[in-house]
Amino acid sequence: MTYPNTVPARFLSRPNRFVAQVDLAGQEVTVHVKNTGRCRELLVPGAQVWLTKSGNPQRKTAYDLIAVEKGSRLINMDAQAPNAVFAQWAQAGQFVPGLTTLKAEQRFGDSRFDFFWTAGERKGFVEVKGVTLEENGAVYFPDAPTERGVKHLRGLTACLSAGYEAAVCFIVQMEGVDFFSPNDRTHPAFGEALREAVQAGVQVLALDCTVTEASITARGPVTLRLSTPGSAP
């Protein structure tokens, strides 16, 4: 996916999870943060961030914060990007051969999953999670406790017993990482639920991305480390 009208800025502060103060060409500006997660290791004072200008003149904030530089890495932190990235990747034939249907926001039981798909007689559900937490080349999810994430994993397991295929896809919003692991230190219940889902037959995918200041595109599979508990330092 691509972003129009991107410009660089310097991060100053984050008064709440929805907005940030940035230095844009020497002027302090309030911008919308397209990620309500903590992102504490990313949004540090002085970090270079990238903004995209909204086309809606009625908005209170003219810009969205979409990416941040962490050392030599450029990390996309748009929470809406992972679903778009997965959809483009799947529709390009990278997910299942002969994909015929890919529908967003579909319900099964008491869960709403990001996608329902069909390919001939095959059918299944996919939940997509964006990953921005990186430490020493490894990436982890979640960066904060997520009971909703645990519920999704249990819902995916329930899909299997009804004859559907089920998968969770972690979109790593950066390039060239060593491995992905559940962040057991932050939320051990999520790591346990993920391992139980794998044992039940839920497919786990992790894809890193090519990220620029104006785009994010799925790049390739990331090594998974799921069998033993892992946690970010």
XYZ file of N, CA and C in Angstrom:
699
model
N 0.835 -1.179 0.000
C 0.000 0.000 0.000
C 0.882 1.244 0.000
N 0.349 2.343 -0.477
C 1.111 3.578 -0.573
C 0.384 4.710 0.141
N 1.153 5.723 0.498
C 0.627 6.905 1.174
C 0.926 8.141 0.330
N -0.043 9.038 0.197
C 0.206 10.276 -0.544
C 0.783 11.359 0.360
N 1.479 12.282 -0.254
C 1.880 13.524 0.427
C 2.598 13.286 1.751
N 3.670 12.473 1.738
C 4.404 12.200 2.971
C 5.493 13.249 3.203
N 5.685 13.587 4.470
C 6.699 14.570 4.854
C 7.373 14.109 6.140
N 8.663 14.463 6.344
C 9.351 14.107 7.590
C 9.067 15.118 8.690
N 9.177 14.648 9.939
C 9.017 15.516 11.098
C 9.804 14.908 12.249
N 9.881 15.641 13.365
C 10.541 15.141 14.570
C 9.515 14.973 15.675
N 9.513 13.793 16.287
C 8.566 13.527 17.360
C 8.951 14.312 18.608
N 7.951 14.914 19.252
C 8.164 15.670 20.481
C 7.532 14.992 21.691
N 6.232 14.695 21.607
C 5.539 14.091 22.742
C 4.237 13.462 22.262
N 3.628 12.669 23.170
C 2.358 12.012 22.862
C 1.396 12.251 24.025
N 0.617 13.304 23.960
C -0.293 13.637 25.060
C -1.285 12.535 25.398
N -1.745 11.796 24.383
C -2.617 10.647 24.598
C -2.410 9.683 23.445
N -3.106 8.564 23.474
C -2.831 7.518 22.479
C -3.288 7.884 21.079
N -4.066 8.937 20.941
C -4.599 9.294 19.629
C -3.792 10.371 18.894
N -3.059 11.182 19.618
C -2.355 12.296 18.976
C -0.929 12.403 19.471
N -0.117 13.084 18.670
C 1.264 13.378 19.032
C 1.578 14.812 18.653
N 2.577 15.371 19.344
C 3.119 16.670 18.985
C 4.416 16.432 18.227
N 4.554 17.053 17.075
C 5.763 16.906 16.265
C 6.265 18.275 15.840
N 7.544 18.295 15.498
C 8.149 19.480 14.904
C 8.138 19.278 13.397
N 7.310 20.048 12.715
C 7.177 19.952 11.267
C 7.691 21.255 10.660
N 8.884 21.173 10.070
C 9.489 22.343 9.435
C 9.583 23.530 10.387
N 9.945 23.225 11.654
C 10.134 24.280 12.630
C 8.889 24.726 13.363
N 7.762 24.096 13.080
C 6.501 24.460 13.737
C 5.963 23.258 14.503
N 5.530 23.489 15.747
C 4.934 22.403 16.522
C 3.504 22.163 16.049
N 3.233 20.921 15.672
C 1.952 20.565 15.067
C 1.385 19.339 15.785
N 0.074 19.307 15.975
C -0.613 18.132 16.515
C -1.015 17.223 15.361
N -0.643 15.949 15.450
C -0.952 14.994 14.391
C -1.668 13.788 14.979
N -2.413 13.097 14.138
C -3.101 11.869 14.547
C -2.133 10.696 14.491
N -2.128 9.865 15.533
C -1.298 8.665 15.563
C -2.154 7.480 15.133
N -1.767 6.830 14.037
C -2.572 5.728 13.496
C -2.242 4.391 14.158
N -2.044 4.449 15.479
C -1.770 3.248 16.245
C -2.037 3.583 17.709
N -2.990 2.904 18.329
C -3.325 3.202 19.716
C -2.513 2.368 20.702
N -1.573 1.535 20.190
C -0.715 0.757 21.073
C 0.269 1.640 21.814
N 1.037 1.035 22.708
C 1.959 1.814 23.530
C 3.093 2.427 22.709
N 3.777 1.609 21.919
C 4.845 2.082 21.009
C 5.875 2.937 21.743
N 6.121 2.642 23.025
C 7.017 3.481 23.822
C 8.453 3.425 23.329
N 8.852 2.271 22.778
C 10.225 2.144 22.299
C 10.422 2.818 20.939
N 9.326 3.224 20.315
C 9.396 3.869 19.003
C 9.257 5.385 19.100
N 8.241 5.821 19.821
C 7.951 7.253 19.887
C 8.712 7.869 21.061
N 9.980 8.165 20.785
C 10.856 8.798 21.771
C 11.189 10.202 21.279
N 11.337 11.146 22.179
C 11.623 12.517 21.753
C 12.833 12.606 20.832
N 12.656 13.314 19.736
C 13.720 13.499 18.775
C 13.708 12.513 17.624
N 12.914 11.436 17.724
C 12.882 10.447 16.651
C 12.306 11.056 15.376
N 12.896 10.672 14.247
C 12.316 11.129 12.982
C 11.102 10.286 12.648
N 10.013 10.956 12.345
C 8.778 10.278 11.968
C 8.364 10.756 10.583
N 7.443 10.005 9.999
C 6.911 10.359 8.691
C 5.406 10.528 8.796
N 4.936 11.562 8.143
C 3.526 11.919 8.182
C 2.932 11.852 6.795
N 1.639 11.572 6.723
C 0.910 11.683 5.468
C -0.215 12.680 5.672
N -0.387 13.554 4.702
C -1.387 14.611 4.842
C -2.760 14.104 4.444
N -3.733 14.363 5.284
C -5.107 13.944 5.016
C -5.715 14.797 3.905
N -6.591 14.183 3.138
C -7.299 14.910 2.098
C -8.607 15.497 2.577
N -8.885 15.348 3.884
C -10.141 15.845 4.449
C -9.905 17.192 5.140
N -10.337 18.278 4.561
C -10.093 19.599 5.163
C -10.876 19.833 6.450
N -11.861 18.968 6.767
C -12.684 19.141 7.965
C -12.050 18.517 9.213
N -10.974 17.772 9.031
C -10.347 17.106 10.169
C -9.671 18.100 11.103
N -9.642 17.737 12.388
C -8.944 18.579 13.362
C -7.435 18.486 13.199
N -6.944 17.318 12.772
C -5.519 17.140 12.528
C -5.295 16.932 11.036
N -4.376 17.688 10.466
C -4.157 17.625 9.027
C -3.283 16.449 8.616
N -2.533 15.882 9.587
C -1.574 14.825 9.254
C -1.794 13.580 10.105
N -1.424 12.411 9.527
C -1.359 11.142 10.240
C 0.097 10.740 10.381
N 0.472 10.254 11.559
C 1.811 9.720 11.769
C 1.795 8.248 11.368
N 2.634 7.869 10.408
C 2.554 6.517 9.845
C 3.828 5.689 10.014
N 4.972 6.332 10.236
C 6.228 5.584 10.317
C 7.216 6.326 11.200
N 8.183 5.558 11.714
C 9.190 6.140 12.606
C 10.521 5.439 12.359
N 11.605 6.181 12.492
C 12.934 5.601 12.394
C 13.405 5.199 13.783
N 13.856 3.934 13.897
C 14.439 3.431 15.136
C 15.837 2.937 14.787
N 16.836 3.735 15.097
C 18.181 3.410 14.655
C 18.225 3.436 13.139
N 18.687 2.340 12.541
C 18.754 2.254 11.078
C 17.479 1.685 10.463
N 16.502 1.343 11.303
C 15.266 0.743 10.796
C 14.186 1.792 10.592
N 13.450 1.624 9.516
C 12.238 2.397 9.306
C 11.065 1.465 9.585
N 10.250 1.831 10.563
C 9.156 0.979 11.009
C 7.832 1.659 10.720
N 6.991 0.976 9.960
C 5.637 1.461 9.729
C 4.830 1.168 10.989
N 4.079 2.157 11.482
C 3.280 1.931 12.696
C 1.813 2.268 12.492
N 1.381 2.198 11.254
C -0.024 2.393 10.909
C -0.779 1.104 11.218
N -1.669 1.134 12.201
C -2.392 -0.071 12.613
C -3.346 -0.586 11.539
N -3.684 0.244 10.570
C -4.572 -0.186 9.496
C -3.814 -0.844 8.349
N -2.488 -0.687 8.329
C -1.699 -1.201 7.216
C -1.651 -2.727 7.130
N -1.509 -3.470 8.239
C -1.355 -4.922 8.118
C -2.467 -5.618 7.333
N -3.719 -5.236 7.529
C -4.798 -5.876 6.784
C -4.669 -5.608 5.290
N -4.319 -4.381 4.929
C -4.150 -4.044 3.511
C -2.968 -4.799 2.916
N -1.892 -4.915 3.680
C -0.711 -5.652 3.212
C -1.050 -7.122 2.999
N -1.747 -7.727 3.971
C -2.117 -9.137 3.816
C -3.022 -9.332 2.609
N -4.006 -8.462 2.430
C -4.935 -8.596 1.304
C -4.195 -8.541 -0.028
N -3.268 -7.609 -0.172
C -2.497 -7.506 -1.411
C -1.657 -8.757 -1.634
N -1.052 -9.258 -0.563
C -0.214 -10.454 -0.639
C -1.049 -11.675 -1.015
N -2.202 -11.834 -0.383
C -3.064 -12.979 -0.660
C -3.634 -12.922 -2.067
N -4.072 -11.745 -2.499
C -4.653 -11.604 -3.834
C -3.621 -11.778 -4.929
N -2.341 -11.661 -4.590
C -1.266 -11.905 -5.553
C -0.912 -13.385 -5.644
N -1.665 -14.234 -4.927
C -1.463 -15.673 -5.006
C -0.447 -16.234 -4.042
N -0.047 -15.456 -3.030
C 0.992 -15.903 -2.112
C 0.449 -16.675 -0.910
N -0.842 -16.594 -0.659
C -1.422 -17.239 0.527
C -1.860 -18.666 0.239
N -2.864 -18.829 -0.599
C -3.310 -20.161 -1.026
C -3.486 -20.146 -2.538
N -3.173 -21.246 -3.221
C -3.363 -21.279 -4.675
C -4.842 -21.266 -5.037
N -5.165 -20.597 -6.115
C -6.541 -20.594 -6.602
C -7.509 -19.821 -5.736
N -7.031 -18.793 -5.049
C -7.913 -17.989 -4.198
C -9.048 -17.391 -5.025
N -10.267 -17.623 -4.590
C -11.422 -17.108 -5.337
C -12.183 -16.029 -4.580
N -12.123 -16.061 -3.240
C -12.840 -15.081 -2.425
C -11.965 -14.629 -1.277
N -11.961 -13.327 -1.008
C -11.301 -12.785 0.170
C -12.180 -11.653 0.693
N -12.918 -11.942 1.766
C -13.856 -10.968 2.313
C -13.371 -10.487 3.677
N -13.387 -9.174 3.869
C -12.914 -8.590 5.120
C -14.008 -8.584 6.177
N -13.582 -8.613 7.450
C -14.477 -8.441 8.599
C -15.656 -9.416 8.565
N -15.324 -10.699 8.727
C -16.355 -11.731 8.692
C -16.477 -12.417 10.046
N -17.699 -12.725 10.429
C -17.983 -13.268 11.757
C -18.138 -14.792 11.718
N -17.625 -15.422 12.774
C -17.874 -16.834 13.021
C -18.076 -16.987 14.525
N -19.200 -17.550 14.914
C -19.496 -17.670 16.337
C -19.537 -16.298 16.985
N -18.821 -16.133 18.085
C -18.811 -14.838 18.768
C -17.563 -14.021 18.433
N -16.881 -14.387 17.354
C -15.669 -13.670 16.941
C -15.846 -13.058 15.559
N -15.222 -11.920 15.368
C -15.150 -11.297 14.046
C -13.695 -11.339 13.605
N -13.445 -12.022 12.478
C -12.084 -12.176 11.981
C -11.819 -11.213 10.829
N -10.547 -10.960 10.588
C -10.183 -9.975 9.572
C -10.573 -10.419 8.168
N -10.455 -11.727 7.882
C -10.778 -12.195 6.532
C -11.403 -13.590 6.544
N -12.308 -13.798 5.584
C -12.801 -15.128 5.220
C -12.381 -15.354 3.781
N -11.936 -16.565 3.463
C -11.468 -16.837 2.107
C -11.991 -18.173 1.602
N -12.061 -18.291 0.283
C -12.365 -19.568 -0.359
C -11.385 -19.781 -1.508
N -11.125 -21.050 -1.778
C -10.286 -21.447 -2.915
C -10.776 -22.820 -3.350
N -11.660 -22.839 -4.334
C -12.297 -24.096 -4.709
C -13.153 -24.591 -3.558
N -12.906 -25.819 -3.103
C -13.674 -26.380 -1.998
C -13.097 -25.993 -0.633
N -11.937 -25.359 -0.627
C -11.314 -24.938 0.626
C -11.931 -23.622 1.111
N -11.972 -23.461 2.404
C -12.492 -22.215 2.970
C -11.890 -22.020 4.357
N -11.742 -20.776 4.754
C -11.134 -20.549 6.061
C -11.179 -19.103 6.502
N -10.688 -18.883 7.719
C -10.637 -17.550 8.319
C -9.188 -17.194 8.638
N -8.899 -15.904 8.569
C -7.571 -15.401 8.900
C -7.708 -14.196 9.823
N -6.918 -14.181 10.873
C -6.791 -13.004 11.730
C -5.394 -12.420 11.501
N -5.323 -11.114 11.314
C -4.067 -10.436 11.010
C -3.669 -9.560 12.194
N -2.397 -9.625 12.575
C -1.866 -8.809 13.667
C -0.639 -8.039 13.174
N -0.587 -6.761 13.487
C 0.569 -5.954 13.135
C 1.618 -6.005 14.227
N 2.889 -6.112 13.834
C 3.997 -6.247 14.773
C 4.958 -5.072 14.595
N 5.163 -4.306 15.656
C 6.096 -3.176 15.617
C 7.169 -3.258 16.700
N 7.049 -4.212 17.631
C 7.997 -4.320 18.741
C 9.220 -5.124 18.310
N 10.372 -4.456 18.274
C 11.630 -5.098 17.860
C 12.691 -4.879 18.926
N 13.443 -5.947 19.247
C 14.563 -5.846 20.171
C 15.690 -6.727 19.663
N 16.836 -6.119 19.384
C 18.038 -6.852 18.960
C 17.781 -7.756 17.757
N 16.971 -7.273 16.819
C 16.731 -8.008 15.586
C 15.571 -8.980 15.635
N 15.021 -9.232 16.822
C 13.866 -10.115 16.950
C 12.609 -9.264 17.119
N 11.462 -9.816 16.736
C 10.202 -9.086 16.872
C 9.228 -9.908 17.699
N 8.347 -9.183 18.414
C 7.460 -9.815 19.370
C 6.058 -9.220 19.279
N 5.078 -10.043 19.618
C 3.691 -9.597 19.736
C 3.076 -10.317 20.928
N 2.300 -9.587 21.742
C 1.906 -8.182 21.645
C 2.876 -7.271 22.399
N 2.692 -5.953 22.252
C 3.496 -5.021 23.038
C 2.733 -4.560 24.278
N 1.506 -5.043 24.423
C 0.679 -4.783 25.605
C -0.315 -5.938 25.721
N -0.788 -6.254 26.928
C -1.747 -7.355 27.080
C -2.946 -7.193 26.146
N -3.367 -8.306 25.539
C -4.479 -8.266 24.589
C -5.415 -9.449 24.797
N -6.421 -9.258 25.610
C -7.425 -10.306 25.795
C -8.181 -10.555 24.493
N -8.332 -9.508 23.693
C -8.983 -9.664 22.385
C -8.178 -10.615 21.500
N -6.842 -10.506 21.574
C -6.002 -11.402 20.790
C -6.142 -12.842 21.222
N -6.227 -13.082 22.526
C -6.433 -14.440 23.038
C -7.773 -14.978 22.548
N -8.793 -14.146 22.596
C -10.120 -14.559 22.140
C -10.095 -14.936 20.654
N -9.354 -14.179 19.847
C -9.257 -14.497 18.431
C -8.610 -15.862 18.211
N -7.561 -16.160 18.968
C -6.888 -17.441 18.804
C -7.808 -18.601 19.171
N -8.566 -18.438 20.236
C -9.511 -19.493 20.616
C -10.636 -19.615 19.595
N -11.035 -18.485 19.022
C -12.051 -18.524 17.979
C -11.571 -19.230 16.727
N -10.306 -19.008 16.370
C -9.737 -19.694 15.209
C -9.706 -21.206 15.431
N -9.386 -21.614 16.641
C -9.392 -23.042 16.955
C -10.791 -23.619 16.811
N -11.795 -22.861 17.216
C -13.179 -23.324 17.073
C -13.564 -23.468 15.602
N -13.008 -22.637 14.735
C -13.303 -22.738 13.297
C -12.899 -24.100 12.743
N -11.786 -24.634 13.255
C -11.286 -25.912 12.747
C -12.304 -27.030 12.950
N -12.935 -27.043 14.114
C -13.882 -28.112 14.411
C -15.140 -28.009 13.563
N -15.366 -26.845 12.926
C -16.523 -26.666 12.056
C -16.178 -26.898 10.593
N -14.954 -27.359 10.328
C -14.580 -27.701 8.961
C -13.878 -26.603 8.183
N -13.558 -25.511 8.835
C -12.832 -24.426 8.178
C -11.331 -24.562 8.436
N -10.533 -23.974 7.562
C -9.128 -23.779 7.858
C -8.998 -22.475 8.642
N -7.902 -22.336 9.383
C -7.738 -21.151 10.221
C -6.272 -20.759 10.277
N -6.026 -19.469 10.265
C -4.651 -18.971 10.301
C -4.597 -17.626 11.004
N -3.459 -17.374 11.636
C -3.159 -16.044 12.152
C -1.887 -15.587 11.444
N -1.929 -14.375 10.924
C -0.788 -13.852 10.164
C -0.253 -12.613 10.859
N 1.009 -12.667 11.266
C 1.666 -11.529 11.897
C 2.414 -10.739 10.824
N 1.948 -9.533 10.567
C 2.604 -8.659 9.597
C 3.639 -7.821 10.344
N 4.913 -8.124 10.102
C 6.013 -7.422 10.751
C 6.270 -6.145 9.955
N 6.020 -5.005 10.575
C 5.987 -3.743 9.847
C 7.377 -3.106 9.713
N 8.328 -3.990 9.349
C 9.716 -3.578 9.108
C 10.392 -4.688 8.325
N 11.643 -4.484 7.957
C 12.346 -5.429 7.087
C 13.527 -6.077 7.799
N 13.803 -7.331 7.396
C 15.049 -7.976 7.779
C 15.215 -8.295 9.249
N 14.244 -8.993 9.855
C 14.351 -9.358 11.266
C 14.786 -10.816 11.388
N 15.254 -11.183 12.573
C 15.796 -12.534 12.767
C 14.715 -13.579 12.997
N 13.766 -13.271 13.857
C 12.698 -14.224 14.123
C 11.538 -13.511 14.794
N 10.387 -14.194 14.784
C 9.195 -13.722 15.502
C 8.894 -14.667 16.644
N 8.469 -14.112 17.783
C 8.058 -14.923 18.927
C 6.942 -14.203 19.676
N 6.037 -14.941 20.298
C 5.051 -14.284 21.173
C 5.755 -13.674 22.382
N 5.259 -12.538 22.822
C 5.874 -11.825 23.935
C 5.291 -12.324 25.255
N 5.857 -13.420 25.738
C 5.340 -14.059 26.948
C 5.530 -13.212 28.198
N 6.529 -12.364 28.216
C 6.733 -11.531 29.403
C 5.594 -10.531 29.557
N 5.181 -9.940 28.453
C 4.121 -8.941 28.497
C 2.748 -9.574 28.684
N 2.495 -10.688 27.967
C 1.189 -11.344 28.079
C 1.367 -12.853 27.900
N 1.719 -13.568 28.974
C 1.945 -15.010 28.858
C 0.730 -15.772 28.363
N -0.476 -15.282 28.652
C -1.678 -15.990 28.206
C -1.778 -15.991 26.686
N -1.287 -14.931 26.036
C -1.329 -14.915 24.578
C -0.364 -15.950 24.008
N 0.848 -16.012 24.565
C 1.801 -17.006 24.081
C 1.284 -18.415 24.253
N 0.673 -18.689 25.390
C 0.125 -20.022 25.633
C -1.019 -20.319 24.673
N -1.883 -19.329 24.455
C -3.000 -19.525 23.525
C -2.506 -19.755 22.107
N -1.419 -19.074 21.725
C -0.871 -19.265 20.383
C -0.318 -20.673 20.226
N 0.399 -21.161 21.222
C 0.944 -22.516 21.126
C -0.169 -23.567 21.134
N -1.214 -23.330 21.914
C -2.350 -24.258 21.908
C -3.053 -24.246 20.552
N -3.152 -23.076 19.934
C -3.780 -22.983 18.614
C -2.971 -23.747 17.570
N -1.654 -23.634 17.640
C -0.795 -24.368 16.713
C -0.992 -25.872 16.879
N -1.045 -26.347 18.110
C -1.248 -27.773 18.366
C -2.588 -28.255 17.832
N -3.573 -27.361 17.832
C -4.897 -27.725 17.328
C -4.962 -27.720 15.813
N -3.989 -27.080 15.154
C -3.976 -27.059 13.699
C -4.098 -25.688 13.066
N -4.115 -24.631 13.877
C -4.151 -23.274 13.328
C -2.789 -22.962 12.709
N -2.806 -22.433 11.500
C -1.574 -22.070 10.809
C -1.082 -20.710 11.318
N 0.212 -20.599 11.546
C 0.809 -19.331 11.961
C 1.775 -18.864 10.887
N 1.580 -17.637 10.445
C 2.441 -17.025 9.436
C 3.026 -15.745 10.009
N 4.245 -15.422 9.601
C 4.830 -14.116 9.914
C 5.538 -13.633 8.660
N 5.226 -12.416 8.242
C 5.805 -11.825 7.041
C 6.437 -10.493 7.389
N 7.687 -10.284 6.952
C 8.240 -8.954 7.117
C 7.886 -8.119 5.891
N 8.196 -6.843 5.942
C 7.755 -5.924 4.902
C 8.876 -4.997 4.448
N 8.818 -4.641 3.192
C 9.630 -3.557 2.685
C 8.902 -2.259 3.023
N 9.563 -1.394 3.779
C 8.936 -0.165 4.259
C 9.711 1.039 3.743
N 8.999 1.990 3.152
C 9.565 3.284 2.815
C 8.733 4.345 3.515
N 9.140 5.584 3.376
C 8.370 6.659 4.000
C 6.992 6.816 3.382
N 6.757 6.182 2.220
C 5.476 6.349 1.540
C 4.823 5.030 1.149
N 5.339 3.896 1.668
C 4.740 2.617 1.270
C 5.115 1.507 2.240
N 4.339 0.423 2.179
C 4.640 -0.809 2.897
C 4.123 -1.961 2.057
N 4.992 -2.978 1.846
C 4.661 -4.118 0.995
C 5.202 -5.390 1.628
N 4.419 -6.459 1.611
C 4.888 -7.743 2.135
C 6.144 -8.173 1.396
N 7.121 -8.677 2.141
C 8.415 -9.053 1.573
C 8.630 -10.560 1.577
N 8.528 -11.201 2.739
C 8.750 -12.638 2.792
C 8.573 -13.199 4.177
N 8.627 -14.539 4.319
C 8.377 -15.175 5.607
C 9.485 -14.908 6.622
N 9.088 -14.852 7.884
C 9.995 -14.663 9.012
C 10.028 -15.958 9.819
N 11.207 -16.330 10.291
C 11.346 -17.515 11.135
C 10.484 -17.390 12.387
N 9.789 -18.476 12.732
C 8.932 -18.510 13.914
C 9.632 -19.242 15.050
N 9.540 -18.697 16.247
C 9.995 -19.391 17.452
C 8.823 -19.423 18.420
N 8.089 -20.533 18.372
C 6.845 -20.637 19.127
C 6.871 -21.734 20.179
N 7.742 -22.710 20.022
C 7.643 -23.902 20.851
C 8.031 -23.675 22.296
N 8.900 -22.704 22.561
C 9.269 -22.392 23.937
C 8.948 -20.930 24.192
N 8.589 -20.583 25.406
C 8.233 -19.208 25.698
C 9.330 -18.227 25.322
N 8.934 -17.131 24.691
C 9.868 -16.076 24.322
C 9.349 -14.757 24.811
N 10.251 -13.819 25.084
C 9.800 -12.512 25.556
C 10.808 -11.453 25.175
N 10.305 -10.276 24.927
C 11.173 -9.157 24.619
C 11.966 -8.774 25.866
N 13.216 -8.396 25.713
C 14.015 -7.974 26.868
C 13.394 -6.775 27.539
